[in-house]
């Protein structure tokens, strides 16, 4: 595991809830690529699957939490909260770079959106690697047993010129409006 950026130590905790990682929003940001306290782990080929279980009951409006196949071009499975309502959203997010490889913007295409009425959700990304694939597919569950596909497959870029070579699973929680909301990461299963 590694943080995608230098972590804000006050915004993550392993003792607030027994057996869980708490990720609290600590900075208002525009997108996932600049969000602090994003925890990552390499995806491996020829195929792999990552499933995160989140308790999202303490999210605030504008918060975004979830799981991504992260690189400069990413497939993202997000729980979004707006006006007290939560949704699960699948999107393709492509970062734009300026001088010195700094991210100057993100082009986002929303692929699917459904309402989320539960406080606990399982988010899964399956990765398939090798020519001509390099695809991420997405599914979710509210019971951890029956997973429902959502959106379409997103092509992952195996290109060091974007951000880094290959893709990483990324567990995240960030604020777009105000800080202080949090999610509890109850489990992560890597297959």
Backbone as CSV, one residue per row, in Angstrom:
resi,resn,N_x,N_y,N_z,CA_x,CA_y,CA_z,C_x,C_y,C_z
1,UNK,0.837,-1.187,0.000,0.000,0.000,0.000,0.873,1.239,0.000
2,UNK,0.410,2.285,-0.664,1.093,3.566,-0.576,0.077,4.683,-0.789
3,UNK,0.370,5.836,-0.179,-0.443,7.017,-0.396,-0.092,7.596,-1.764
4,UNK,-1.087,8.087,-2.480,-0.833,8.670,-3.789,-0.175,10.043,-3.675
5,UNK,-0.390,10.731,-2.576,0.250,12.010,-2.271,0.734,11.933,-0.827
6,UNK,1.488,12.927,-0.385,1.841,12.970,1.032,0.556,13.023,1.838
7,UNK,0.383,12.136,2.811,-0.883,12.083,3.545,-1.027,13.239,4.542
8,UNK,-2.262,13.550,4.850,-2.578,14.446,5.957,-2.866,13.514,7.134
9,UNK,-1.910,13.414,8.047,-1.992,12.398,9.095,-3.227,12.518,9.980
10,UNK,-3.711,13.729,10.192,-4.886,13.921,11.048,-6.177,13.438,10.369
11,UNK,-6.107,13.084,9.090,-7.316,12.755,8.329,-7.454,11.260,8.035
12,UNK,-6.604,10.448,8.633,-6.798,9.009,8.534,-6.525,8.390,9.902
13,UNK,-7.214,7.286,10.187,-7.112,6.714,11.519,-7.456,5.230,11.475
14,UNK,-6.708,4.448,12.232,-6.979,3.015,12.342,-7.601,2.631,13.686
15,UNK,-7.838,3.621,14.558,-8.351,3.304,15.892,-9.733,3.876,16.191
16,UNK,-10.279,4.710,15.324,-11.592,5.314,15.593,-12.705,4.268,15.576
17,UNK,-12.545,3.248,14.755,-13.517,2.164,14.667,-12.739,0.864,14.526
18,UNK,-12.968,-0.026,15.427,-12.221,-1.289,15.464,-12.304,-2.007,14.110
19,UNK,-11.125,-2.338,13.570,-11.054,-3.100,12.331,-11.270,-2.298,11.064
20,UNK,-11.331,-0.974,11.167,-11.621,-0.141,9.995,-10.563,0.949,9.828
21,UNK,-10.422,1.399,8.601,-9.624,2.576,8.286,-10.591,3.722,8.072
22,UNK,-10.477,4.778,8.858,-11.325,5.957,8.687,-10.577,6.981,7.838
23,UNK,-11.228,7.425,6.772,-10.699,8.475,5.906,-11.608,9.688,6.035
24,UNK,-11.070,10.762,6.604,-11.822,12.001,6.823,-11.362,13.039,5.813
25,UNK,-12.312,13.787,5.274,-11.937,14.834,4.326,-11.229,15.951,5.072
26,UNK,-10.123,16.443,4.497,-9.316,17.444,5.200,-8.986,18.649,4.331
27,UNK,-9.350,18.579,3.073,-9.061,19.665,2.147,-10.113,19.623,1.041
28,UNK,-10.613,20.775,0.639,-11.544,20.847,-0.487,-10.713,20.837,-1.765
29,UNK,-11.029,19.889,-2.659,-10.296,19.745,-3.918,-11.289,19.582,-5.065
30,UNK,-10.787,19.737,-6.283,-11.650,19.661,-7.467,-11.824,18.248,-8.000
31,UNK,-10.853,17.365,-7.751,-10.938,16.049,-8.377,-10.086,15.028,-7.629
32,UNK,-10.254,13.784,-8.031,-9.545,12.665,-7.417,-8.034,12.788,-7.537
33,UNK,-7.550,13.341,-8.646,-6.116,13.355,-8.921,-5.328,14.243,-7.961
34,UNK,-5.985,15.167,-7.303,-5.304,16.035,-6.341,-5.785,15.786,-4.908
35,UNK,-6.586,14.750,-4.727,-7.138,14.440,-3.403,-6.079,13.830,-2.497
36,UNK,-5.911,14.369,-1.282,-4.976,13.750,-0.336,-5.573,12.468,0.236
37,UNK,-4.724,11.666,0.832,-5.128,10.441,1.527,-5.871,9.463,0.628
38,UNK,-5.372,9.328,-0.590,-5.832,8.286,-1.492,-4.858,7.129,-1.352
39,UNK,-5.372,5.986,-0.954,-4.542,4.814,-0.677,-4.536,3.908,-1.901
40,UNK,-3.331,3.539,-2.373,-3.234,2.796,-3.631,-2.461,1.496,-3.474
41,UNK,-2.759,0.572,-4.410,-2.033,-0.681,-4.514,-2.040,-1.106,-5.983
42,UNK,-0.907,-1.564,-6.471,-0.771,-1.950,-7.876,-1.790,-3.007,-8.288
43,UNK,-2.328,-2.823,-9.490,-3.138,-3.853,-10.132,-2.167,-4.767,-10.881
44,UNK,-2.443,-6.079,-10.898,-1.549,-7.025,-11.557,-2.295,-7.810,-12.630
45,UNK,-1.542,-8.256,-13.618,-2.111,-9.026,-14.707,-1.817,-10.502,-14.550
46,UNK,-2.448,-11.338,-15.330,-3.301,-10.960,-16.445,-4.700,-10.504,-16.042
47,UNK,-5.089,-10.763,-14.794,-6.379,-10.257,-14.319,-6.342,-10.126,-12.813
48,UNK,-7.133,-9.226,-12.302,-7.234,-9.045,-10.855,-8.575,-8.409,-10.537
49,UNK,-8.930,-8.466,-9.259,-10.185,-7.907,-8.796,-9.950,-7.256,-7.433
50,UNK,-10.489,-6.063,-7.243,-10.417,-5.380,-5.959,-11.817,-5.015,-5.511
51,UNK,-12.149,-5.350,-4.268,-13.468,-5.036,-3.714,-13.280,-4.323,-2.392
52,UNK,-13.845,-3.133,-2.282,-13.785,-2.371,-1.045,-15.188,-2.325,-0.436
53,UNK,-15.257,-2.420,0.884,-16.514,-2.263,1.608,-16.435,-0.955,2.388
54,UNK,-17.382,-0.060,2.125,-17.388,1.257,2.750,-18.649,1.473,3.561
55,UNK,-18.502,2.097,4.723,-19.619,2.647,5.478,-19.629,4.140,5.168
56,UNK,-20.668,4.605,4.482,-20.703,5.973,3.956,-21.677,6.883,4.707
57,UNK,-22.163,6.459,5.846,-23.219,7.204,6.555,-22.800,8.596,7.017
58,UNK,-21.502,8.875,7.155,-21.045,10.170,7.659,-20.469,11.081,6.561
59,UNK,-20.838,10.788,5.321,-20.429,11.673,4.232,-21.223,12.978,4.308
60,UNK,-20.628,14.060,3.823,-21.290,15.357,3.739,-21.562,15.686,2.276
61,UNK,-22.445,16.653,2.047,-22.717,17.061,0.676,-21.430,17.513,-0.002
62,UNK,-21.227,17.031,-1.210,-20.022,17.330,-1.963,-18.923,16.303,-1.790
63,UNK,-19.101,15.352,-0.878,-18.076,14.325,-0.665,-18.123,13.280,-1.779
64,UNK,-16.941,12.732,-2.075,-16.761,11.694,-3.082,-15.876,10.612,-2.477
65,UNK,-16.387,9.388,-2.424,-15.626,8.271,-1.867,-15.772,7.076,-2.786
66,UNK,-14.734,6.229,-2.843,-14.885,5.051,-3.668,-13.608,4.344,-4.003
67,UNK,-13.624,3.716,-5.188,-12.542,2.881,-5.663,-12.270,3.232,-7.122
68,UNK,-10.999,3.324,-7.477,-10.634,3.666,-8.856,-9.571,2.721,-9.381
69,UNK,-9.558,2.581,-10.705,-8.413,2.032,-11.433,-7.650,3.272,-11.866
70,UNK,-6.675,3.667,-11.057,-6.059,4.990,-11.139,-4.829,5.016,-12.036
71,UNK,-4.806,6.004,-12.893,-3.659,6.445,-13.669,-4.074,7.774,-14.286
72,UNK,-3.316,8.291,-15.236,-3.713,9.546,-15.882,-5.067,9.432,-16.551
73,UNK,-5.380,8.233,-17.041,-6.709,7.910,-17.556,-7.268,6.854,-16.612
74,UNK,-8.374,7.163,-15.945,-8.855,6.307,-14.869,-10.311,5.916,-15.042
75,UNK,-10.630,4.723,-14.556,-12.006,4.293,-14.391,-12.331,4.422,-12.914
76,UNK,-13.435,5.121,-12.590,-13.698,5.483,-11.200,-15.124,5.068,-10.808
77,UNK,-15.230,4.386,-9.686,-16.507,3.950,-9.105,-16.681,4.730,-7.805
78,UNK,-17.626,5.661,-7.800,-17.714,6.667,-6.733,-19.071,6.666,-6.061
79,UNK,-19.068,6.838,-4.742,-20.283,7.214,-4.021,-20.226,8.732,-3.889
80,UNK,-21.238,9.411,-4.433,-21.321,10.868,-4.367,-22.504,11.257,-3.492
81,UNK,-22.312,12.287,-2.668,-23.431,12.793,-1.878,-23.722,14.236,-2.272
82,UNK,-24.983,14.496,-2.619,-25.459,15.841,-2.953,-26.856,16.016,-2.394
83,UNK,-27.084,17.133,-1.710,-28.390,17.464,-1.129,-28.943,16.319,-0.287
84,UNK,-28.047,15.693,0.485,-28.445,14.632,1.397,-28.734,13.289,0.742
85,UNK,-28.596,13.208,-0.574,-28.850,11.969,-1.309,-27.529,11.413,-1.841
86,UNK,-27.422,10.082,-1.813,-26.215,9.437,-2.319,-26.503,8.697,-3.618
87,UNK,-25.478,8.667,-4.478,-25.537,7.922,-5.730,-24.236,7.163,-5.911
88,UNK,-24.323,6.054,-6.648,-23.131,5.360,-7.114,-22.942,5.776,-8.563
89,UNK,-21.733,6.222,-8.881,-21.451,6.765,-10.202,-20.223,6.061,-10.780
90,UNK,-20.324,5.638,-12.037,-19.166,5.136,-12.776,-18.769,6.220,-13.762
91,UNK,-17.475,6.555,-13.805,-17.009,7.571,-14.744,-15.638,7.206,-15.296
92,UNK,-15.372,7.780,-16.448,-14.051,7.716,-17.055,-13.452,9.098,-16.864
93,UNK,-12.284,9.171,-16.242,-11.668,10.461,-15.944,-10.275,10.504,-16.567
94,UNK,-10.064,11.509,-17.418,-8.781,11.680,-18.115,-8.163,13.002,-17.702
95,UNK,-6.986,12.911,-17.103,-6.312,14.118,-16.639,-5.607,14.811,-17.799
96,UNK,-5.589,16.152,-17.727,-4.853,16.976,-18.685,-3.649,17.560,-17.957
97,UNK,-2.503,17.544,-18.615,-1.254,17.970,-17.994,-0.747,19.251,-18.639
98,UNK,-0.160,20.106,-17.810,0.485,21.321,-18.286,1.987,21.178,-18.177
99,UNK,2.639,22.306,-18.018,4.095,22.288,-17.865,4.486,21.516,-16.613
100,UNK,5.635,20.899,-16.665,6.177,20.124,-15.544,5.231,19.001,-15.118
101,UNK,4.391,18.546,-16.036,3.467,17.432,-15.798,2.463,17.693,-14.679
102,UNK,2.199,18.946,-14.391,1.181,19.283,-13.390,-0.207,19.086,-14.001
103,UNK,-1.129,18.557,-13.218,-2.494,18.349,-13.704,-3.208,19.697,-13.731
104,UNK,-3.716,20.066,-14.914,-4.406,21.353,-15.072,-5.905,21.177,-15.244
105,UNK,-6.370,19.952,-15.348,-7.802,19.710,-15.481,-8.081,18.239,-15.671
106,UNK,-9.364,17.894,-15.548,-9.801,16.512,-15.710,-11.057,16.505,-16.575
107,UNK,-11.015,15.722,-17.637,-12.187,15.525,-18.481,-12.905,14.285,-17.977
108,UNK,-14.169,14.450,-17.588,-14.935,13.358,-16.993,-16.137,13.022,-17.864
109,UNK,-16.309,11.727,-18.128,-17.478,11.225,-18.830,-18.209,10.296,-17.869
110,UNK,-19.426,10.666,-17.503,-20.225,9.819,-16.619,-20.831,8.692,-17.436
111,UNK,-20.632,7.456,-16.976,-21.096,6.280,-17.705,-22.357,5.676,-17.105
112,UNK,-22.573,5.857,-15.816,-23.763,5.315,-15.151,-23.931,5.998,-13.803
113,UNK,-25.192,6.086,-13.359,-25.516,6.655,-12.051,-26.783,5.978,-11.543
114,UNK,-26.720,5.510,-10.284,-27.898,4.936,-9.640,-27.979,5.463,-8.210
115,UNK,-29.182,5.543,-7.641,-29.291,5.977,-6.242,-28.774,4.905,-5.289
116,UNK,-28.221,5.351,-4.162,-27.768,4.448,-3.102,-28.552,4.784,-1.839
117,UNK,-29.329,3.838,-1.357,-30.173,4.047,-0.178,-29.604,3.420,1.081
118,UNK,-28.491,2.709,0.968,-27.883,2.020,2.105,-26.675,2.779,2.613
119,UNK,-26.291,2.499,3.845,-25.091,3.114,4.433,-23.836,2.303,4.183
120,UNK,-24.005,1.041,3.839,-22.872,0.151,3.603,-22.935,-0.313,2.149
121,UNK,-21.796,-0.215,1.451,-21.770,-0.595,0.038,-20.441,-1.263,-0.292
122,UNK,-20.491,-2.219,-1.199,-19.306,-2.895,-1.720,-19.098,-2.425,-3.154
123,UNK,-17.900,-1.972,-3.465,-17.553,-1.517,-4.798,-16.447,-2.413,-5.338
124,UNK,-16.619,-2.888,-6.591,-15.637,-3.820,-7.163,-15.175,-3.333,-8.529
125,UNK,-13.863,-3.451,-8.742,-13.284,-3.223,-10.059,-12.517,-4.476,-10.442
126,UNK,-12.826,-4.987,-11.650,-12.104,-6.116,-12.211,-11.209,-5.596,-13.323
127,UNK,-9.943,-5.979,-13.298,-8.997,-5.568,-14.332,-8.570,-6.751,-15.173
128,UNK,-8.575,-6.553,-16.487,-8.110,-7.559,-17.435,-7.009,-6.919,-18.257
129,UNK,-5.808,-7.523,-18.242,-4.644,-6.922,-18.882,-4.136,-7.787,-20.025
130,UNK,-3.540,-7.147,-20.990,-2.954,-7.815,-22.142,-3.626,-7.354,-23.414
131,UNK,-2.852,-7.278,-24.461,-3.374,-6.781,-25.733,-4.505,-7.668,-26.204
132,UNK,-5.573,-7.125,-26.701,-5.873,-5.695,-26.875,-6.733,-5.134,-25.748
133,UNK,-6.702,-5.755,-24.587,-7.664,-5.421,-23.540,-7.260,-4.238,-22.663
134,UNK,-6.630,-4.507,-21.523,-6.351,-3.500,-20.507,-7.638,-2.763,-20.133
135,UNK,-8.611,-3.546,-19.650,-9.930,-2.994,-19.347,-10.253,-3.102,-17.868
136,UNK,-10.970,-2.108,-17.359,-11.539,-2.134,-16.014,-13.052,-2.215,-16.153
137,UNK,-13.664,-3.133,-15.412,-15.121,-3.228,-15.362,-15.572,-3.033,-13.919
138,UNK,-16.824,-2.633,-13.738,-17.303,-2.135,-12.456,-18.572,-2.853,-12.019
139,UNK,-18.679,-3.069,-10.707,-19.906,-3.629,-10.133,-20.018,-3.175,-8.686
140,UNK,-21.215,-3.353,-8.126,-21.462,-2.949,-6.745,-22.390,-3.964,-6.099
141,UNK,-22.439,-3.925,-4.770,-23.312,-4.800,-4.003,-23.680,-4.107,-2.703
142,UNK,-24.850,-4.426,-2.180,-25.219,-3.929,-0.851,-25.156,-5.034,0.194
143,UNK,-24.927,-6.284,-0.256,-24.832,-7.388,0.701,-23.492,-8.124,0.655
144,UNK,-22.616,-7.764,-0.288,-21.320,-8.410,-0.404,-21.362,-9.762,-1.083
145,UNK,-22.532,-10.175,-1.559,-22.676,-11.483,-2.194,-23.081,-11.359,-3.663
146,UNK,-24.105,-10.600,-3.919,-24.631,-10.433,-5.269,-24.118,-9.109,-5.838
147,UNK,-23.221,-9.195,-6.826,-22.651,-7.992,-7.429,-23.344,-7.681,-8.747
148,UNK,-23.691,-6.428,-8.925,-24.436,-5.971,-10.094,-23.512,-5.124,-10.960
149,UNK,-23.314,-5.531,-12.231,-22.471,-4.720,-13.126,-23.066,-3.321,-13.310
150,UNK,-22.179,-2.340,-13.498,-22.621,-0.958,-13.657,-21.724,-0.266,-14.672
151,UNK,-22.312,0.442,-15.620,-21.548,1.172,-16.626,-20.917,0.230,-17.638
152,UNK,-19.989,0.771,-18.400,-19.265,-0.023,-19.398,-17.790,-0.106,-19.003
153,UNK,-17.071,-0.976,-19.679,-15.639,-1.128,-19.418,-14.900,0.148,-19.810
154,UNK,-13.836,0.438,-19.073,-12.982,1.593,-19.345,-11.580,1.072,-19.657
155,UNK,-11.005,1.576,-20.741,-9.642,1.175,-21.122,-8.633,1.840,-20.182
156,UNK,-7.756,1.023,-19.606,-6.682,1.534,-18.758,-5.454,1.756,-19.639
157,UNK,-4.720,2.817,-19.385,-3.530,3.090,-20.192,-2.293,2.551,-19.492
158,UNK,-1.552,1.753,-20.223,-0.284,1.218,-19.708,0.814,2.088,-20.309
159,UNK,0.961,3.292,-19.757,1.808,4.307,-20.379,2.384,5.212,-19.305
160,UNK,3.685,5.158,-19.099,4.329,5.950,-18.059,4.248,7.448,-18.315
161,UNK,3.937,7.865,-19.537,3.913,9.296,-19.841,2.695,9.993,-19.243
162,UNK,1.706,9.242,-18.791,0.517,9.849,-18.193,0.799,10.191,-16.723
163,UNK,0.951,9.197,-15.878,1.284,9.430,-14.472,2.350,8.453,-14.003
164,UNK,2.055,7.165,-14.134,2.987,6.115,-13.742,2.674,4.891,-14.578
165,UNK,3.579,3.939,-14.623,3.397,2.744,-15.429,2.333,1.861,-14.802
166,UNK,1.379,1.440,-15.603,0.321,0.567,-15.124,-0.757,1.339,-14.386
167,UNK,-1.668,0.599,-13.770,-2.759,1.204,-13.003,-2.710,0.706,-11.571
168,UNK,-3.371,1.450,-10.690,-3.424,1.098,-9.276,-4.866,1.114,-8.799
169,UNK,-5.202,0.189,-7.909,-6.440,0.339,-7.174,-6.259,1.547,-6.263
170,UNK,-7.262,2.393,-6.166,-7.184,3.573,-5.307,-8.452,3.674,-4.479
171,UNK,-8.285,3.689,-3.164,-9.401,3.901,-2.233,-9.329,5.361,-1.810
172,UNK,-10.454,6.079,-1.928,-10.399,7.524,-1.704,-11.641,8.042,-1.009
173,UNK,-11.481,9.226,-0.413,-12.579,10.019,0.132,-12.104,11.465,0.117
174,UNK,-12.798,12.323,-0.628,-12.402,13.728,-0.683,-13.629,14.627,-0.716
175,UNK,-13.410,15.886,-0.372,-14.483,16.878,-0.295,-14.391,17.839,-1.467
176,UNK,-15.554,18.190,-2.024,-15.602,19.231,-3.054,-16.270,20.496,-2.536
177,UNK,-16.843,20.445,-1.313,-17.543,21.618,-0.767,-17.051,22.020,0.618
178,UNK,-17.042,21.064,1.555,-16.611,21.358,2.926,-15.949,20.122,3.518
179,UNK,-15.056,20.331,4.459,-14.341,19.214,5.071,-15.079,18.711,6.306
180,UNK,-14.668,17.525,6.764,-15.185,16.979,8.010,-15.982,15.704,7.856
181,UNK,-16.451,15.392,6.645,-17.141,14.128,6.437,-16.146,12.985,6.440
182,UNK,-16.635,11.779,6.709,-15.719,10.642,6.675,-16.426,9.371,6.223
183,UNK,-15.608,8.424,5.783,-16.069,7.072,5.487,-15.190,6.111,6.258
184,UNK,-15.750,4.966,6.581,-14.984,3.895,7.195,-14.781,2.797,6.158
185,UNK,-13.528,2.465,5.901,-13.182,1.362,5.005,-13.193,0.113,5.872
186,UNK,-14.202,-0.727,5.674,-14.400,-1.901,6.520,-13.625,-3.106,6.033
187,UNK,-13.350,-3.159,4.712,-12.651,-4.309,4.174,-12.149,-3.987,2.772
188,UNK,-11.056,-4.637,2.374,-10.604,-4.602,0.990,-10.138,-6.010,0.653
189,UNK,-10.696,-6.546,-0.413,-10.338,-7.897,-0.846,-9.694,-7.801,-2.214
190,UNK,-8.504,-8.355,-2.334,-7.729,-8.332,-3.572,-7.603,-9.773,-4.064
191,UNK,-8.056,-10.020,-5.280,-7.961,-11.375,-5.834,-7.234,-11.311,-7.164
